[in-house]
Short mmCIF file of C-alpha atoms in Angstrom, two decimals:
data_model
loop_
_atom_site.label_atom_id
_atom_site.label_comp_id
_atom_site.label_asym_id
_atom_site.label_seq_id
_atom_site.Cartn_x
_atom_site.Cartn_y
_atom_site.Cartn_z
CA MET S 23 22.63 -110.30 51.70
CA THR S 24 23.43 -110.68 54.52
CA ARG S 25 22.39 -107.25 56.41
CA GLY S 26 18.68 -108.27 55.28
CA PHE S 27 18.67 -112.64 56.59
CA PHE S 28 20.61 -111.08 60.10
CA ILE S 29 17.73 -108.53 60.20
CA PHE S 30 14.93 -111.29 59.86
CA ILE S 31 17.00 -113.93 61.69
CA PHE S 32 15.11 -113.30 65.10
CA PHE S 33 11.47 -112.91 63.63
CA TRP S 34 11.51 -116.87 64.45
CA MET S 35 9.06 -119.23 62.82
CA ILE S 36 8.50 -121.85 64.22
CA SER S 37 6.41 -124.28 61.95
CA GLY S 38 3.98 -126.97 64.43
CA ASN S 39 4.07 -129.47 61.37
CA ALA S 40 7.14 -130.01 60.56
CA GLN S 41 8.64 -133.78 61.96
CA SER S 42 11.51 -133.39 64.23
CA THR S 43 14.98 -134.29 62.60
CA ALA S 44 17.26 -134.94 65.48
CA SER S 45 19.43 -137.21 66.19
CA LYS S 46 18.72 -140.16 69.64
CA ASN S 47 22.65 -138.25 70.25
CA VAL S 48 20.91 -134.58 70.70
CA SER S 49 18.76 -134.06 74.18
CA THR S 50 18.15 -129.99 75.73
CA PHE S 51 18.58 -128.84 78.60
CA THR S 52 17.62 -125.95 80.26
CA ILE S 53 20.89 -123.71 82.65
CA GLU S 54 20.89 -120.10 84.55
CA ALA S 55 22.53 -117.32 82.35
CA PRO S 56 23.24 -114.88 85.50
CA GLN S 57 25.62 -112.73 82.94
CA LEU S 58 22.60 -111.91 80.68
CA LYS S 59 19.55 -112.22 83.47
CA THR S 60 17.91 -114.93 82.24
CA THR S 61 17.72 -119.05 81.38
CA LYS S 62 19.03 -120.54 78.46
CA GLU S 63 17.53 -124.17 77.03
CA ILE S 64 21.38 -125.75 75.85
CA TRP S 65 21.03 -128.39 73.47
CA ILE S 66 23.06 -131.11 73.56
CA TYR S 67 24.89 -133.80 70.54
CA LEU S 68 26.93 -136.66 72.64
CA PRO S 69 29.08 -139.40 70.09
CA GLU S 70 28.25 -142.20 69.20
CA ASP S 71 29.88 -144.27 71.03
CA TYR S 72 29.46 -141.77 75.01
CA ALA S 73 27.77 -144.07 76.80
CA THR S 74 29.82 -146.90 75.87
CA ALA S 75 33.37 -145.47 76.53
CA VAL S 76 32.83 -144.55 79.88
CA LYS S 77 36.57 -143.64 80.42
CA LYS S 78 37.13 -141.61 77.08
CA LYS S 79 36.90 -137.64 77.33
CA PHE S 80 35.88 -135.51 73.97
CA SER S 81 36.88 -132.02 72.63
CA VAL S 82 34.10 -129.72 72.67
CA ILE S 83 32.38 -127.87 70.11
CA TYR S 84 30.19 -124.34 71.26
CA MET S 85 28.12 -123.16 68.82
CA HIS S 86 25.30 -120.25 68.81
CA ASP S 87 21.51 -120.51 67.21
CA ALA S 88 21.02 -123.79 68.44
CA GLN S 89 17.51 -124.08 67.04
CA ASN S 90 19.30 -124.04 63.77
CA LEU S 91 21.74 -126.89 64.18
CA PHE S 92 20.23 -130.11 64.43
CA ASP S 93 16.30 -129.68 63.70
CA THR S 94 14.46 -129.06 60.82
CA LYS S 95 11.46 -128.12 62.87
CA THR S 96 12.88 -126.43 64.94
CA SER S 97 15.15 -124.49 62.20
CA PHE S 98 14.13 -120.48 60.86
CA VAL S 99 14.90 -121.90 56.88
CA GLY S 100 17.38 -124.99 57.22
CA GLU S 101 19.78 -126.80 59.69
CA TRP S 102 23.34 -127.53 59.93
CA ASN S 103 22.77 -131.82 59.66
CA VAL S 104 24.67 -130.85 62.54
CA ASP S 105 24.71 -134.26 64.58
CA GLU S 106 24.39 -135.70 61.08
CA LYS S 107 27.90 -135.04 59.40
CA LEU S 108 29.37 -135.64 63.42
CA ASP S 109 27.66 -139.29 63.08
CA SER S 110 29.40 -139.43 59.22
CA LEU S 111 31.89 -138.56 60.00
CA LYS S 112 32.70 -140.89 63.67
CA ALA S 113 33.64 -137.72 65.20
CA GLN S 114 34.78 -137.65 68.54
CA VAL S 115 33.21 -134.26 69.76
CA ILE S 116 30.28 -133.28 72.29
CA VAL S 117 28.61 -130.09 70.66
CA VAL S 118 27.01 -127.59 72.70
CA GLY S 119 23.99 -125.01 71.29
CA ILE S 120 22.79 -122.45 72.79
CA GLU S 121 19.99 -121.35 72.11
CA HIS S 122 19.53 -117.97 70.61
CA GLY S 123 17.94 -114.84 72.56
CA ASN S 124 15.03 -114.08 70.32
CA GLU S 125 14.67 -110.38 70.15
CA LYS S 126 17.97 -110.05 72.18
CA ARG S 127 19.75 -112.04 69.39
CA ILE S 128 21.03 -109.11 68.10
CA GLU S 129 22.40 -107.40 72.07
CA GLU S 130 23.81 -110.87 72.97
CA LEU S 131 26.14 -111.69 69.76
CA THR S 132 27.19 -108.28 69.08
CA PRO S 133 30.46 -107.22 71.14
CA TYR S 134 29.74 -103.65 70.03
CA LYS S 135 27.09 -100.85 68.80
CA ASN S 136 25.76 -100.97 65.64
CA GLU S 137 23.95 -96.75 65.08
CA LYS S 138 21.00 -98.27 63.89
CA TYR S 139 20.44 -101.58 65.28
CA GLY S 140 21.77 -100.92 69.10
CA GLY S 141 23.31 -104.25 70.56
CA GLY S 142 27.00 -104.69 71.93
CA ASN S 143 25.77 -107.81 74.91
CA ALA S 144 28.28 -109.53 73.30
CA ASP S 145 30.99 -109.48 76.91
CA ASN S 146 28.25 -110.82 78.82
CA TYR S 147 26.86 -113.42 76.37
CA VAL S 148 30.76 -114.46 76.43
CA ASP S 149 31.37 -113.89 79.81
CA PHE S 150 28.04 -117.23 79.74
CA ILE S 151 30.28 -119.25 78.21
CA VAL S 152 32.97 -119.52 80.08
CA LYS S 153 31.84 -118.98 83.59
CA THR S 154 28.89 -120.75 83.49
CA LEU S 155 28.39 -122.83 80.79
CA LYS S 156 32.00 -124.22 80.14
CA PRO S 157 32.33 -125.30 83.99
CA TYR S 158 28.45 -126.84 83.77
CA ILE S 159 30.06 -129.17 80.24
CA ASP S 160 32.41 -130.12 82.23
CA LYS S 161 32.50 -131.50 85.69
CA ASN S 162 29.10 -133.35 84.32
CA TYR S 163 30.00 -134.09 80.68
CA ARG S 164 33.39 -135.87 80.37
CA THR S 165 35.22 -133.29 78.94
CA LYS S 166 38.85 -132.46 77.36
CA THR S 167 39.14 -129.45 79.05
CA LYS S 168 42.47 -127.33 76.49
CA PRO S 169 42.19 -124.89 75.07
CA LYS S 170 42.88 -126.91 71.47
CA ASN S 171 40.18 -129.54 73.21
CA THR S 172 37.60 -126.05 72.36
CA ILE S 173 36.34 -124.91 69.29
CA ILE S 174 33.71 -122.06 68.66
CA MET S 175 32.42 -121.85 65.81
CA GLY S 176 29.13 -120.11 64.29
CA SER S 177 27.51 -117.54 61.81
CA SER S 178 27.22 -114.94 60.51
CA LEU S 179 26.60 -113.17 63.92
CA GLY S 180 27.76 -116.44 65.56
CA GLY S 181 30.76 -115.97 63.68
CA LEU S 182 31.21 -112.40 64.59
CA VAL S 183 31.34 -113.72 68.79
CA SER S 184 32.70 -116.86 67.65
CA TYR S 185 35.91 -114.49 66.07
CA TYR S 186 35.53 -112.50 69.76
CA ALA S 187 35.34 -114.74 72.15
CA ALA S 188 38.61 -116.45 70.11
CA VAL S 189 40.58 -113.40 70.35
CA LYS S 190 38.85 -112.77 74.01
CA TYR S 191 39.87 -115.38 75.43
CA PRO S 192 43.06 -118.08 74.04
CA GLU S 193 43.09 -119.82 76.71
CA VAL S 194 39.87 -121.06 76.53
CA PHE S 195 38.77 -120.89 73.09
CA GLY S 196 41.69 -122.76 70.84
CA LYS S 197 39.69 -123.33 67.99
CA ALA S 198 36.99 -120.49 66.37
CA GLY S 199 35.23 -121.59 63.18
CA ILE S 200 33.67 -118.38 62.25
CA PHE S 201 31.35 -118.60 58.83
CA SER S 202 30.14 -115.63 57.35
CA PRO S 203 31.36 -113.15 60.03
CA SER S 204 28.97 -110.34 60.72
CA PHE S 205 32.05 -107.62 60.82
CA TRP S 206 30.62 -104.66 59.27
CA PHE S 207 28.15 -104.42 62.63
CA SER S 208 31.25 -102.28 63.71
CA LYS S 209 34.65 -101.67 62.76
CA GLU S 210 36.08 -101.93 66.09
CA ILE S 211 36.10 -105.49 65.44
CA PHE S 212 39.60 -104.83 63.78
CA THR S 213 40.52 -102.39 66.48
CA PHE S 214 40.79 -104.88 68.34
CA THR S 215 42.03 -107.61 66.87
CA GLU S 216 45.45 -104.83 66.13
CA LYS S 217 45.56 -104.06 69.46
CA ALA S 218 45.26 -107.59 70.73
CA PRO S 219 47.78 -109.83 71.90
CA LYS S 220 49.84 -112.57 70.58
CA ILE S 221 46.59 -114.63 68.59
CA LYS S 222 47.96 -117.91 69.13
CA THR S 223 44.31 -119.35 68.42
CA LYS S 224 44.01 -121.63 65.29
CA ILE S 225 40.83 -119.96 62.86
CA TYR S 226 39.27 -121.31 60.42
CA PHE S 227 37.16 -118.77 57.94
CA LEU S 228 34.01 -119.16 55.46
CA CYS S 229 32.62 -116.87 53.14
CA GLY S 230 30.76 -117.08 49.94
CA ASP S 231 31.19 -114.41 47.34
CA ASN S 232 28.04 -114.08 46.39
CA GLU S 233 26.78 -112.92 50.42
CA ASP S 234 27.83 -109.01 51.21
CA GLU S 235 29.63 -106.63 49.08
CA ASN S 236 32.69 -106.52 51.89
CA MET S 237 31.80 -110.00 53.63
CA VAL S 238 35.34 -111.07 51.10
CA LYS S 239 37.44 -108.06 51.89
CA ASP S 240 36.63 -108.19 55.88
CA VAL S 241 37.51 -111.76 56.29
CA THR S 242 40.97 -111.18 54.47
CA LYS S 243 41.47 -108.15 55.75
CA MET S 244 41.00 -109.03 59.00
CA GLU S 245 43.41 -113.06 57.97
CA TYR S 246 46.30 -110.53 57.15
CA LEU S 247 45.54 -108.52 60.40
CA LEU S 248 45.81 -112.23 62.43
CA ASP S 249 49.02 -112.86 60.20
CA THR S 250 51.06 -109.54 61.40
CA LYS S 251 50.26 -111.28 64.86
CA ARG S 252 51.77 -114.68 64.17
CA CYS S 253 54.29 -115.67 61.77
CA TYR S 254 52.55 -117.19 58.22
CA CYS S 255 54.70 -120.06 58.36
CA LEU S 256 52.41 -121.40 61.32
CA HIS S 257 49.34 -122.58 58.91
CA LEU S 258 46.77 -121.24 61.97
CA THR S 259 44.28 -119.81 59.96
CA LYS S 260 42.35 -120.51 56.75
CA THR S 261 40.25 -119.32 54.55
CA LYS S 262 37.89 -120.77 52.20
CA VAL S 263 35.63 -118.29 49.55
CA VAL S 264 33.16 -121.16 48.28
CA LYS S 265 32.04 -119.51 44.85
CA ASN S 266 28.19 -118.00 44.36
CA GLY S 267 28.27 -119.20 48.16
CA GLN S 268 25.15 -117.29 50.07
CA HIS S 269 24.61 -116.01 53.31
CA ASN S 270 22.52 -119.23 54.37
CA GLU S 271 22.51 -122.39 55.95
CA LYS S 272 22.89 -124.70 52.97
CA LEU S 273 26.59 -122.59 53.17
CA TRP S 274 27.27 -123.00 56.37
CA ARG S 275 26.07 -126.77 56.56
CA ASP S 276 28.27 -127.69 52.75
CA GLY S 277 31.41 -126.47 55.39
CA PHE S 278 31.19 -127.73 58.07
CA ALA S 279 32.26 -131.09 57.71
CA LYS S 280 35.78 -129.42 56.58
CA ALA S 281 35.86 -127.02 58.92
CA ILE S 282 35.47 -129.66 61.72
CA VAL S 283 38.31 -131.04 60.26
CA TRP S 284 41.04 -129.42 59.49
CA LEU S 285 40.71 -127.51 62.67
CA GLY S 286 41.06 -130.85 64.67
CA TYR S 287 39.07 -131.75 67.28
#
């Protein structure tokens, strides 16, 4: 269930005996995050020909919960296999994975407070991505910087904050992959959408019909609200509901490649 998974996720248990499964194309660095008054470890995936195609520039995907993206050793209950899947697609894209804040994960990935769970510091987290991390990536890597080449993607709370970032900063994020979003955390996210100006961002929703009882209902409602902001004929929104899909890495891992292909890069 969505809420149970959400509560336990920040009790991150790293197995010292597990073997790393991250590919040679994945590396890490740390960066100051003044908006959050901390430092963040960043995981970065570079396409296989990045080193040799020295004049080539690449689109960028910004993702959350980096510990879950590339490596079984650092994952909570399994990884997304992002590096292997992009290698198999020969995708010309850079992935920037941002580590979650452990006990601060809820706070960082939620734009509004929840009466039971708190939270509500996503504005600072998103501003870190937009004003600190993205400028650093664009300066130090060969990136395509336009919105159509900048994707934000995540699952659960990461899906919630990805959606929020895409609507708040459409001039930065032209595309978004929203997997199993925790829209239940605060209904203010729906009001935020209703009040937003015309939304041009291309959005791919993924969820399972065996998650939280309101998951499909909430995603369908959000898709409807988005369609009131733009012509359905533009085909800027796609929703994939997976039969028997549960709120876990398997659902997101299995849906990742199709989402990337549909969004385009």
